[in-house]
XYZ file of N, CA, C and O in Angstrom:
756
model
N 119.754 -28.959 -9.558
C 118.427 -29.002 -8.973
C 118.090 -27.672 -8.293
O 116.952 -27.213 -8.382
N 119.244 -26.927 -7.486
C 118.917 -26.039 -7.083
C 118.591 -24.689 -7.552
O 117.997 -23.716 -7.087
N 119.468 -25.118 -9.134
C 118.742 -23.526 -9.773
C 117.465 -23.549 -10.865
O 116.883 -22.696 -11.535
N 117.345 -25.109 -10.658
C 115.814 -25.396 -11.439
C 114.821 -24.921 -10.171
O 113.708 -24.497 -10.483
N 115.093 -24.963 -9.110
C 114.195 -24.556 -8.012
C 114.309 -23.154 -8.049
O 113.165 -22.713 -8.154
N 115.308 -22.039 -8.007
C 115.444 -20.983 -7.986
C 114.927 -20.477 -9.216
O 114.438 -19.355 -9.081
N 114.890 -20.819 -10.068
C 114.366 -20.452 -11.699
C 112.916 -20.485 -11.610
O 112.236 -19.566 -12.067
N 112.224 -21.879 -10.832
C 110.589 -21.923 -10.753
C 110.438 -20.753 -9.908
O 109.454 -20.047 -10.127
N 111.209 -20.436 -9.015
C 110.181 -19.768 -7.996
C 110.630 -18.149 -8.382
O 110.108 -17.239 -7.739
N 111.503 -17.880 -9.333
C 111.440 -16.643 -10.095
C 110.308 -16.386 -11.090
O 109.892 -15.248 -11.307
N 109.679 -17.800 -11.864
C 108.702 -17.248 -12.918
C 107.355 -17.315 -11.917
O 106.437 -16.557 -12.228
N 107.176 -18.154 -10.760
C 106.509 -18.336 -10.162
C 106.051 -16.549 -9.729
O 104.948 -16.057 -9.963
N 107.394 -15.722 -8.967
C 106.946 -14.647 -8.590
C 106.635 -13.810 -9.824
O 105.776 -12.929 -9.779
N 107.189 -14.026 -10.702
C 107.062 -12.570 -12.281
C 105.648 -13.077 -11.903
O 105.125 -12.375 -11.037
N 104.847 -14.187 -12.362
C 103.679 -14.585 -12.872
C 102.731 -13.309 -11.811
O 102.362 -12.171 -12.100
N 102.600 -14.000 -10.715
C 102.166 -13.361 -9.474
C 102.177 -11.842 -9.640
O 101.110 -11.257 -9.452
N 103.273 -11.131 -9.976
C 103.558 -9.736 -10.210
C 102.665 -9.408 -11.255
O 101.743 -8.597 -11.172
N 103.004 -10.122 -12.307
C 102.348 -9.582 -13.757
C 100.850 -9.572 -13.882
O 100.283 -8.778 -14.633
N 100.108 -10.591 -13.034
C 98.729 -10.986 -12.814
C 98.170 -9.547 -12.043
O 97.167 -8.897 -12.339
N 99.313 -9.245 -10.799
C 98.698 -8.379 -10.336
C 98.557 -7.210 -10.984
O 97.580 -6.476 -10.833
N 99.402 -7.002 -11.645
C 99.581 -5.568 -12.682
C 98.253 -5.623 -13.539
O 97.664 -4.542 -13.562
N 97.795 -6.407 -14.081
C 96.376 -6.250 -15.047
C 95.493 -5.948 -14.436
O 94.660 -5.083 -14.706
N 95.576 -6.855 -13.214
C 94.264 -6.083 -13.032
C 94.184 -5.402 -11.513
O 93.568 -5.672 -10.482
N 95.378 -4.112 -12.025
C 95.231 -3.056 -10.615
C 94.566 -2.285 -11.332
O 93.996 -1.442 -10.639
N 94.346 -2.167 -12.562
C 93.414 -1.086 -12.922
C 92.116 -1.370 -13.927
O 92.088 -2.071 -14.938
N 91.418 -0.860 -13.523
C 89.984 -1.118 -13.888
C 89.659 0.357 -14.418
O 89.875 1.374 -13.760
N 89.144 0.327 -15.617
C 89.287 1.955 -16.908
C 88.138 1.744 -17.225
O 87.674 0.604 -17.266
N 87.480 2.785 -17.503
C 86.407 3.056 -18.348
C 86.394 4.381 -19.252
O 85.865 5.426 -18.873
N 86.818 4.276 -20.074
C 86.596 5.668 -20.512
C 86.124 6.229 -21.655
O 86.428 7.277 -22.226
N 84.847 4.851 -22.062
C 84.013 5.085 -22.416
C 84.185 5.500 -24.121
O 83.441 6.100 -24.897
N 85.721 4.780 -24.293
C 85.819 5.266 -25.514
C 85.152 4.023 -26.960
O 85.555 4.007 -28.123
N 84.010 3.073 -26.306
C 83.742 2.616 -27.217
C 82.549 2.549 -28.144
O 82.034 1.728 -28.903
N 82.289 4.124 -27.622
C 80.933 5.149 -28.408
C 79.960 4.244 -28.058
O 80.181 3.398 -28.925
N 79.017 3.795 -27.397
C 78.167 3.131 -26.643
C 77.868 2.219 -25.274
O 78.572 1.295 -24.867
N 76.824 2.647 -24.763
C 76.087 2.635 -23.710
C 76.516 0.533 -23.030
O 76.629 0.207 -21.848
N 76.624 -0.279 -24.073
C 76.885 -1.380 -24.556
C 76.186 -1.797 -23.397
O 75.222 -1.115 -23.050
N 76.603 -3.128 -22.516
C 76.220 -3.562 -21.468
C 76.428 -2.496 -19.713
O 76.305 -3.063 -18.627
N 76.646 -1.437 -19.795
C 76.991 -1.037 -18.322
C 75.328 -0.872 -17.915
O 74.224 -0.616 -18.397
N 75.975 -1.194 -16.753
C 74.230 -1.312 -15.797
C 74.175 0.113 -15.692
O 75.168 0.839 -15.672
N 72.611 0.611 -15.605
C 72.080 1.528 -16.012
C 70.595 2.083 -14.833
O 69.877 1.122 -14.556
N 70.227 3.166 -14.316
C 68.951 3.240 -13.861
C 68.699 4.511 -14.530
O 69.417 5.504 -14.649
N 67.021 4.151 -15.114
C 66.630 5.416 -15.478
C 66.490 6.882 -14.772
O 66.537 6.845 -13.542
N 66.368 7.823 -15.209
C 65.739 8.829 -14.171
C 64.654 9.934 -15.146
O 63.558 9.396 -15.306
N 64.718 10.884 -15.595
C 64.401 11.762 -16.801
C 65.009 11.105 -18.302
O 64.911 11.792 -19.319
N 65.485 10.068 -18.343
C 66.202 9.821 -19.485
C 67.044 8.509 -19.013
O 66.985 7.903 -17.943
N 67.839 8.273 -20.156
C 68.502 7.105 -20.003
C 69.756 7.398 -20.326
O 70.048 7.694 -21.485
N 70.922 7.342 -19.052
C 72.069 8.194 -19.776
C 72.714 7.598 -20.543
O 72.706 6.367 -20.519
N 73.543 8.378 -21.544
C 74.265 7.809 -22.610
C 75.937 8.332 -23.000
O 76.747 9.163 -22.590
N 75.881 7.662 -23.665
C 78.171 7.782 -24.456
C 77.882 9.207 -25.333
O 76.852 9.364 -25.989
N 78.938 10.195 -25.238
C 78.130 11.027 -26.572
C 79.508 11.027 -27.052
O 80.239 10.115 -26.665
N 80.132 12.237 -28.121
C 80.924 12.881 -28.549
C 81.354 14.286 -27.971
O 82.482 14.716 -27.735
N 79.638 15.096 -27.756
C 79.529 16.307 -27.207
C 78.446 16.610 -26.736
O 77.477 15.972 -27.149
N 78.252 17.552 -25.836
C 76.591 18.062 -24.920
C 76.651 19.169 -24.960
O 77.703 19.734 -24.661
N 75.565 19.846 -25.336
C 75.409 21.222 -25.441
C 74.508 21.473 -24.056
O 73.704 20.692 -23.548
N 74.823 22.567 -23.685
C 73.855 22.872 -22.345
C 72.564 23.684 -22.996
O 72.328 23.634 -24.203
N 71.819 24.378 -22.134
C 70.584 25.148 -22.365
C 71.090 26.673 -22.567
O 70.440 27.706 -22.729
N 72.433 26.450 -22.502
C 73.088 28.294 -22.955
C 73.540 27.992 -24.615
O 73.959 28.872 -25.367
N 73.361 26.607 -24.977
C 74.320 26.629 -26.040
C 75.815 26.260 -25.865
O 76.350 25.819 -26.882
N 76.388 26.336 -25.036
C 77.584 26.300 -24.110
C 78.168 24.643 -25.168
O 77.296 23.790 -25.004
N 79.047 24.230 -25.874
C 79.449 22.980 -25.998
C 80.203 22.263 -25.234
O 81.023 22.894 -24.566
N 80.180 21.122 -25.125
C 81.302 20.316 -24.000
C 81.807 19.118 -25.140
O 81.360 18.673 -26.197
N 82.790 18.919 -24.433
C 83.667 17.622 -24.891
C 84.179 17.127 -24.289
O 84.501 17.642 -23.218
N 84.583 15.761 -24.631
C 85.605 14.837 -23.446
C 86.621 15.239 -22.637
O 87.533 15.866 -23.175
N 86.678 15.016 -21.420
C 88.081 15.191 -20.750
C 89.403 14.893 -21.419
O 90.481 15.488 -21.440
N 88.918 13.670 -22.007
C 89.891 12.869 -22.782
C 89.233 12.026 -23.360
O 88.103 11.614 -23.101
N 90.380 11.569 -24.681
C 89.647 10.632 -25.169
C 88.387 10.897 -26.207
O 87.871 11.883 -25.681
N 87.887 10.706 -26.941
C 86.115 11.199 -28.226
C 85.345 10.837 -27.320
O 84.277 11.068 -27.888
N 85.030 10.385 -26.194
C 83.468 10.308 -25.949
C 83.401 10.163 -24.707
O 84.431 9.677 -24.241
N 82.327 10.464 -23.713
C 81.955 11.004 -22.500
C 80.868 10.196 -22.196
O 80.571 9.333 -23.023
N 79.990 10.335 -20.831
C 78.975 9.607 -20.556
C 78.154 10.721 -20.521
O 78.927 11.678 -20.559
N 76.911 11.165 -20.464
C 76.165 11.866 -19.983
C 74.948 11.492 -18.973
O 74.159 10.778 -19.591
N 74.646 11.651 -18.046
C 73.849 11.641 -17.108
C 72.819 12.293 -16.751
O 72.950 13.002 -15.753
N 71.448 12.259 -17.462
C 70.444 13.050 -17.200
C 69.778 13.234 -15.824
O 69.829 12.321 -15.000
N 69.164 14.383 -15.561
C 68.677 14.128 -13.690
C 67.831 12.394 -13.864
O 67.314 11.674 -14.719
N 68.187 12.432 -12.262
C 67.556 11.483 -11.699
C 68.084 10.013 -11.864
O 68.028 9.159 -10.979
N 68.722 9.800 -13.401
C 69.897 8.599 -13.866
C 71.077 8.126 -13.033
O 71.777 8.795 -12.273
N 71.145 6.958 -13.303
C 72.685 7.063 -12.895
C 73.166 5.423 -13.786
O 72.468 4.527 -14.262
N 74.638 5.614 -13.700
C 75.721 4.756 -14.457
C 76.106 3.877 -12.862
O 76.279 4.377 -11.751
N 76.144 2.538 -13.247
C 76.344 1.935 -11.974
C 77.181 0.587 -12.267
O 76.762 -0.219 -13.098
N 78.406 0.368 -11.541
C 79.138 -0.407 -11.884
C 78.948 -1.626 -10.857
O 79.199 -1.242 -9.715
N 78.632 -2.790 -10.908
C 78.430 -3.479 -10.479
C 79.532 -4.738 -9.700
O 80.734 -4.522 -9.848
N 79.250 -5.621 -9.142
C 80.427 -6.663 -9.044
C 81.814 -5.690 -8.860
O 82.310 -5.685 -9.986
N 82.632 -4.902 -8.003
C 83.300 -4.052 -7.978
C 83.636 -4.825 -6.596
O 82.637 -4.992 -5.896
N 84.687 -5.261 -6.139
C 85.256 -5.600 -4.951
C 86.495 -4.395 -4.809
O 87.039 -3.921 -5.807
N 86.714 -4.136 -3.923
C 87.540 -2.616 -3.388
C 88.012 -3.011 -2.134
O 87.241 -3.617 -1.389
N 89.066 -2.784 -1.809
C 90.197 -2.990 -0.575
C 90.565 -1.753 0.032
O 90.622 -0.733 -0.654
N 90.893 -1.740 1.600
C 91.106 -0.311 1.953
C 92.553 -0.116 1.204
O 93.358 -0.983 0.865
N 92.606 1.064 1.083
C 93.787 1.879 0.033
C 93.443 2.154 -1.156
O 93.574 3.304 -1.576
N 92.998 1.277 -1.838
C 92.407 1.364 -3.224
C 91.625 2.824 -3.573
O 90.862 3.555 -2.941
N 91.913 2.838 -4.217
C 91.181 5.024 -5.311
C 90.793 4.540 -6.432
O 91.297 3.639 -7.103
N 89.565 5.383 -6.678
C 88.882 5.141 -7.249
C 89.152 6.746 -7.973
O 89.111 7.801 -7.341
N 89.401 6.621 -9.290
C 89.429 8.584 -9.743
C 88.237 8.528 -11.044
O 87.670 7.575 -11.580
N 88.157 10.059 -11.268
C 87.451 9.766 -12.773
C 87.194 11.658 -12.880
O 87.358 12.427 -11.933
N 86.854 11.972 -14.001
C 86.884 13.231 -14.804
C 85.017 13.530 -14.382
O 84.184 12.660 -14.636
N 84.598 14.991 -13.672
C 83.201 15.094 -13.854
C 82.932 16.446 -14.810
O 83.747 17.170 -15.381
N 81.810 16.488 -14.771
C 80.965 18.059 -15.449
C 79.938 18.182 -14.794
O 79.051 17.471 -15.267
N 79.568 18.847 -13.770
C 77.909 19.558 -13.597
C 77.289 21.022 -15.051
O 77.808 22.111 -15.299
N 76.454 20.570 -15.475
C 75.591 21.546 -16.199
C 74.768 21.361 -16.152
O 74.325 20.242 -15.892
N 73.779 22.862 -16.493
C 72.344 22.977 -16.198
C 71.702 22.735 -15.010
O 70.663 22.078 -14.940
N 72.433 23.378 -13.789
C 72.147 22.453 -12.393
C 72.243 20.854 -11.961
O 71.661 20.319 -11.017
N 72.740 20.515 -12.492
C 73.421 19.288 -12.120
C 73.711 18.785 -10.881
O 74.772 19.300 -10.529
N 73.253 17.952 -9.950
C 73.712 17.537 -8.535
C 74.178 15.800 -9.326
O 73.454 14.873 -9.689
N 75.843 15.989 -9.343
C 76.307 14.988 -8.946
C 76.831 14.253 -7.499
O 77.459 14.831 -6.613
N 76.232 12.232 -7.494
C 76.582 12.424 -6.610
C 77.406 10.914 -7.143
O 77.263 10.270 -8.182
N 78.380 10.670 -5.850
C 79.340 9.418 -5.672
C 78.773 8.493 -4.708
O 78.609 8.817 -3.532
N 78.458 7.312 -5.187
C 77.559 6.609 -4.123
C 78.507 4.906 -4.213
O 79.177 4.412 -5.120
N 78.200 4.475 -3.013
C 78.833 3.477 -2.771
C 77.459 1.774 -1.708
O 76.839 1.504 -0.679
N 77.692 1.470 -2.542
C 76.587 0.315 -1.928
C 76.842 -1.850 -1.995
O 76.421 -2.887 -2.507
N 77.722 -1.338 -1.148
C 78.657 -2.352 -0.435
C 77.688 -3.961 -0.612
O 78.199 -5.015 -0.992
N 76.197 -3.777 -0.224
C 75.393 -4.694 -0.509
C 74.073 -5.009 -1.620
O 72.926 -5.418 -1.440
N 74.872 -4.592 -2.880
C 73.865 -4.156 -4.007
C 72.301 -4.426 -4.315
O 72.384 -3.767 -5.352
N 71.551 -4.649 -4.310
C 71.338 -3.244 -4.241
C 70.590 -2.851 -2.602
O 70.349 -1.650 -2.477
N 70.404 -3.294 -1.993
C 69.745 -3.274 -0.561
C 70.586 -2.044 0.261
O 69.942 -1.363 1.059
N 72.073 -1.761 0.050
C 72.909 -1.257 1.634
C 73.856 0.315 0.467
O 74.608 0.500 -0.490
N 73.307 0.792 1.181
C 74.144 1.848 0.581
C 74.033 3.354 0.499
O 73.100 3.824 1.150
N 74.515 3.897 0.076
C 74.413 5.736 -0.150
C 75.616 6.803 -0.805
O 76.613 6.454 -1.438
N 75.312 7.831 -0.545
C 76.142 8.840 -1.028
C 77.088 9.151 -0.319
O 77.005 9.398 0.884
N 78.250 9.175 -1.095
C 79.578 8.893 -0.196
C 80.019 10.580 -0.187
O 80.743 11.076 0.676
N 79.430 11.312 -1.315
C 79.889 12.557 -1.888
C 79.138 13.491 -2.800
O 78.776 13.130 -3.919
N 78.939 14.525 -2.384
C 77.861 15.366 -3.565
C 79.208 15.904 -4.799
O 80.364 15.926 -4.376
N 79.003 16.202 -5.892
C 79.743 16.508 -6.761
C 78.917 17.666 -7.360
O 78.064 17.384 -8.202
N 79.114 18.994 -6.975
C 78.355 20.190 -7.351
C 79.306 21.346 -7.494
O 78.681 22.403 -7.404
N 80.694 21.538 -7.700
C 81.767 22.637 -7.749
C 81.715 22.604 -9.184
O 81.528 21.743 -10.043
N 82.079 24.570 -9.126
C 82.705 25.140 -10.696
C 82.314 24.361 -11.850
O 82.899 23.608 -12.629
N 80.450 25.039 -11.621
C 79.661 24.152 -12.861
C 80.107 24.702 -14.344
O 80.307 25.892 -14.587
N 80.208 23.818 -15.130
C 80.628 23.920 -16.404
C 81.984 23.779 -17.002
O 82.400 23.964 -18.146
N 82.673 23.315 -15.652
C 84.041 23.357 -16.213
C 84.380 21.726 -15.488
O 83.805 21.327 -14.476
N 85.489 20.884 -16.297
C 85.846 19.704 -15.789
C 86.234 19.576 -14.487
O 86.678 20.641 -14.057
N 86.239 18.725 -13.729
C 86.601 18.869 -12.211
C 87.423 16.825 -11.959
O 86.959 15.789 -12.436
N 88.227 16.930 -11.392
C 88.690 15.715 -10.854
C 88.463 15.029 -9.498
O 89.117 15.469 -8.552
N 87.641 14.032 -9.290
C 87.403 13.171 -8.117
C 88.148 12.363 -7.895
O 88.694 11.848 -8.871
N 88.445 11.972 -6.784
C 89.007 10.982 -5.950
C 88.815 10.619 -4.714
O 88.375 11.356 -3.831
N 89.163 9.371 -4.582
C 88.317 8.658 -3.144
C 89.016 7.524 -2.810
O 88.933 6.692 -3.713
N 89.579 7.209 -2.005
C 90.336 5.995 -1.074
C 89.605 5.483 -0.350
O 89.202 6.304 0.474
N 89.114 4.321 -0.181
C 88.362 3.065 0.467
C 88.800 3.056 1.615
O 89.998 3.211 1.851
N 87.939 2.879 2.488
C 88.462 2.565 3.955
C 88.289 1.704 4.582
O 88.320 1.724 5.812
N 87.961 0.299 3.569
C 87.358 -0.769 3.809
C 87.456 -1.732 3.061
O 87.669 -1.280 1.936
N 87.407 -3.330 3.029
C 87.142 -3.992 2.010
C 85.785 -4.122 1.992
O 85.018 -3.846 2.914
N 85.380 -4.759 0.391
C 84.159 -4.855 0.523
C 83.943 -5.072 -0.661
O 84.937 -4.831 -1.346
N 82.669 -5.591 -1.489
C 82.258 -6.356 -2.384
C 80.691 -5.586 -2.670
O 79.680 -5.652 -1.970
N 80.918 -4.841 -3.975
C 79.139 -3.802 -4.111
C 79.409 -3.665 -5.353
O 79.965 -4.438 -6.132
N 78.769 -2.116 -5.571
C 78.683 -1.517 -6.718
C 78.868 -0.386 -6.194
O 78.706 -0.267 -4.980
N 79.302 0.855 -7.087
C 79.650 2.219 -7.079
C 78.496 2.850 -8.700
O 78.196 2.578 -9.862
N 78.305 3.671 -7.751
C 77.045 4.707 -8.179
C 77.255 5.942 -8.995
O 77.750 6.868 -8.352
N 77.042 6.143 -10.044
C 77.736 7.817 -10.211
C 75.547 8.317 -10.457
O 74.601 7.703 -10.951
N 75.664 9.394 -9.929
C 74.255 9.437 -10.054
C 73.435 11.302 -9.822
O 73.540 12.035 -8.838
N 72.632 11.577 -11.212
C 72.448 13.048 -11.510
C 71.225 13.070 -10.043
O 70.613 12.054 -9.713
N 71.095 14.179 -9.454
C 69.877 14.241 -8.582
C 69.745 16.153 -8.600
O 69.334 16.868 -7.685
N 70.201 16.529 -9.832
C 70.258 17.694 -9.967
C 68.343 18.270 -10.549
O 67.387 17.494 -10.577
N 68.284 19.840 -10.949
C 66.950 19.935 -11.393
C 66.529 19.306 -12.881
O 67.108 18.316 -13.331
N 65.763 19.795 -13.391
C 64.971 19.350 -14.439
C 65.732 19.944 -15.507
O 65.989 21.128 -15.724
N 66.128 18.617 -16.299
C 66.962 18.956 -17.871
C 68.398 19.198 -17.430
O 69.109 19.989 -18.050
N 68.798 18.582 -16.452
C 69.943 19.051 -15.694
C 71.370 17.386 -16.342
O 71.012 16.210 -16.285
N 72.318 17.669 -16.681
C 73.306 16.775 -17.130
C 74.606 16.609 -15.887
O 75.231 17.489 -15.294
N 74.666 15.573 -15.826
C 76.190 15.068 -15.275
C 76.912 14.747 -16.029
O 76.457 13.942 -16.842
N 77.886 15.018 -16.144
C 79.003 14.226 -17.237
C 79.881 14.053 -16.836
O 80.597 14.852 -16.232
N 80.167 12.358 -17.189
C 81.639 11.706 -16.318
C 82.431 11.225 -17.597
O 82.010 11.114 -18.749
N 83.885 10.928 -17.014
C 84.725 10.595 -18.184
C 86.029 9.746 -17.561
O 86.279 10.066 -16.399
N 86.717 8.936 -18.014
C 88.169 8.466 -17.573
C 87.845 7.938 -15.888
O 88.159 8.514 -14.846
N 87.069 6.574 -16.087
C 86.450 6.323 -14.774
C 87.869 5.096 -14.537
O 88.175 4.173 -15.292
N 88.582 5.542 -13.118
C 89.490 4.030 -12.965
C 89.605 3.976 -11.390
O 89.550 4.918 -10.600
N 89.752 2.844 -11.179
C 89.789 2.390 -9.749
C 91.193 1.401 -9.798
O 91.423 0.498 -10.602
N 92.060 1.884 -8.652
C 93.745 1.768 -8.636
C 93.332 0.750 -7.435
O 92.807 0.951 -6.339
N 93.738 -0.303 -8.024
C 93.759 -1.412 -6.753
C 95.112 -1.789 -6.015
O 96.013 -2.128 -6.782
N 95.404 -1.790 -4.701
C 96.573 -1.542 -4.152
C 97.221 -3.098 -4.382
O 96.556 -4.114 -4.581
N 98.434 -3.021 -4.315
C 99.120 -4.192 -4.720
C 98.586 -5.592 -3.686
O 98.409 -5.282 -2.508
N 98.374 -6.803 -3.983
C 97.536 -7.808 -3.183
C 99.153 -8.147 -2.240
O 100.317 -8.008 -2.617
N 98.754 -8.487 -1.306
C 99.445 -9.236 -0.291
C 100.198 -10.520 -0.589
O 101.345 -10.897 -0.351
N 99.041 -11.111 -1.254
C 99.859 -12.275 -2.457
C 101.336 -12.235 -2.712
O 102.198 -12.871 -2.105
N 101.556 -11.087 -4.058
C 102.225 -10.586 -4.529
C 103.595 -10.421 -3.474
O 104.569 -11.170 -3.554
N 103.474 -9.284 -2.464
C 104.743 -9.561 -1.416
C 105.412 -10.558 -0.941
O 106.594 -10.648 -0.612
N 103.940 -11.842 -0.927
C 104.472 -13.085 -0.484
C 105.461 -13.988 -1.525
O 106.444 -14.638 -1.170
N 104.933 -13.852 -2.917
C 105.849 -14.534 -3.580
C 107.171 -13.921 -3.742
O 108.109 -14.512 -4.278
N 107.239 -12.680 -3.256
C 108.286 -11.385 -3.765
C 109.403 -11.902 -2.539
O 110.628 -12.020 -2.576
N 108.390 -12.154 -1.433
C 109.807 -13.052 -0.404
C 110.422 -14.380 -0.224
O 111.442 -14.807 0.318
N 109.105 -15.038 -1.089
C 109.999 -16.529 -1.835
C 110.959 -16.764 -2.318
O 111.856 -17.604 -2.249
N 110.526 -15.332 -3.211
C 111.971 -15.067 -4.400
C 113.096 -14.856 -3.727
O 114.007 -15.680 -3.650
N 113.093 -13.884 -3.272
C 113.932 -13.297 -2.122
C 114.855 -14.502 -1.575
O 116.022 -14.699 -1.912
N 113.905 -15.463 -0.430
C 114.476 -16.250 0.225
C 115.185 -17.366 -0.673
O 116.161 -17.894 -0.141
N 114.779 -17.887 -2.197
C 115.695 -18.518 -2.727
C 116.644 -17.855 -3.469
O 117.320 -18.758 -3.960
N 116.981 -17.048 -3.747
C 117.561 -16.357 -3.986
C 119.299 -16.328 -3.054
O 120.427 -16.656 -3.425
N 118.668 -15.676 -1.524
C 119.577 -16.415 -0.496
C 120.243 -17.225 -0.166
O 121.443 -17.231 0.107
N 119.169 -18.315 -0.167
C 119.590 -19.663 -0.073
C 120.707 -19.905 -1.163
O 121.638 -20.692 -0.990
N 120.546 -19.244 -2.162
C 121.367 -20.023 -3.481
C 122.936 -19.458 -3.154
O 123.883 -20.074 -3.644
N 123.140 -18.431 -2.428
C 124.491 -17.688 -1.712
C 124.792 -18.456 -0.742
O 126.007 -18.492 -0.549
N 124.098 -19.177 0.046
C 124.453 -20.106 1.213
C 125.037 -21.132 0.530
O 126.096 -21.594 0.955
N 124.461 -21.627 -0.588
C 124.856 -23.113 -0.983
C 126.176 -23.027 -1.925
O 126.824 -23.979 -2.359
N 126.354 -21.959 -2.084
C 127.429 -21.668 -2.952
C 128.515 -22.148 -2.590
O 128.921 -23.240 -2.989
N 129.221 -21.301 -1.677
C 130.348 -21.708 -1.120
C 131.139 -22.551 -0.716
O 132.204 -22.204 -0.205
């Protein structure tokens, strides 16, 4: 009986572990060549999935990674919705400013009513750049990626993921285990 109890509360914790592992990460990277369902606001355009963006020099771009990219025309933005975030949790992702481009990182905890710019994204235009951001809060919104650059101006994002820190849950079953585990050395003897 006692190692049918020690056996449940081992698949009991894998389960718990493994659940948490799927979904610590949340990916986008946009590699499924369309716009498909992601929530969307217009601005000059309606941004879209490409392959490649040429700037107003001619200049070509391509994915960070991966065949295909988002592009972000001024005034647009890509907006992820239903997004619950815990303090610790990072959020990373691949950018591009061209053609004057003001990217920004926006965070709006009470969708759409409560919110703003957490971060301007405007460095070493034309070349890829890496963001990152740690939560300092829990909270339940949407996250914003959004062009507010000049006229004919592109954002381009790529390899969007948000690292969710291991749930509390998880530790708890991890000391179940633990404690029968113990127990099963006590009863031994």
């Amino acid at each position: 009986m006692l190692k049918l109890m020690q056996t449940l509360l081992v698949c009991v914790m894998t389960m718990g572990w493994m659940s948490n592992i799927q979904a610590s990460l949340i990916n986008d990277d946009f590699e499924d060549g369309d716009l498909g369902d992601r929530f969307f606001e217009l601005g000059m355009g309606e941004p879209s999935i490409v392959k490649e963006y040429t700037d107003r020099s001619g200049q070509v771009y391509t994915a960070a990674s991966g065949d295909y990219f988002a592009a972000i025309p001024t005034g647009a933005a890509l907006i992820w919705t239903d997004v619950q975030w815990r303090k610790g949790d990072k959020i990373e992702f691949q950018y591009l400013v061209a053609d004057g481009a003001i990217g920004s990182f926006q965070l709006h905890p009470d969708w759409p009513y409560t919110g703003g710019i957490v971060d301007s994204l405007v460095d070493d235009i034309g070349a890829w750049q890496t963001f990152s951001y740690e939560f300092t809060g829990d909270e339940d919104g949407a996250i914003a990626l959004q062009n507010f650059g000049g006229f004919d101006s592109f954002f381009l994002i790529d390899g969007v993921s948000i690292i969710k820190v291991a749930a509390p849950s998880t530790f708890g079953l991890g000391l179940i285990g633990l404690a029968g585990l113990f127990s099963r050395k006590r009863f031994i003897v």
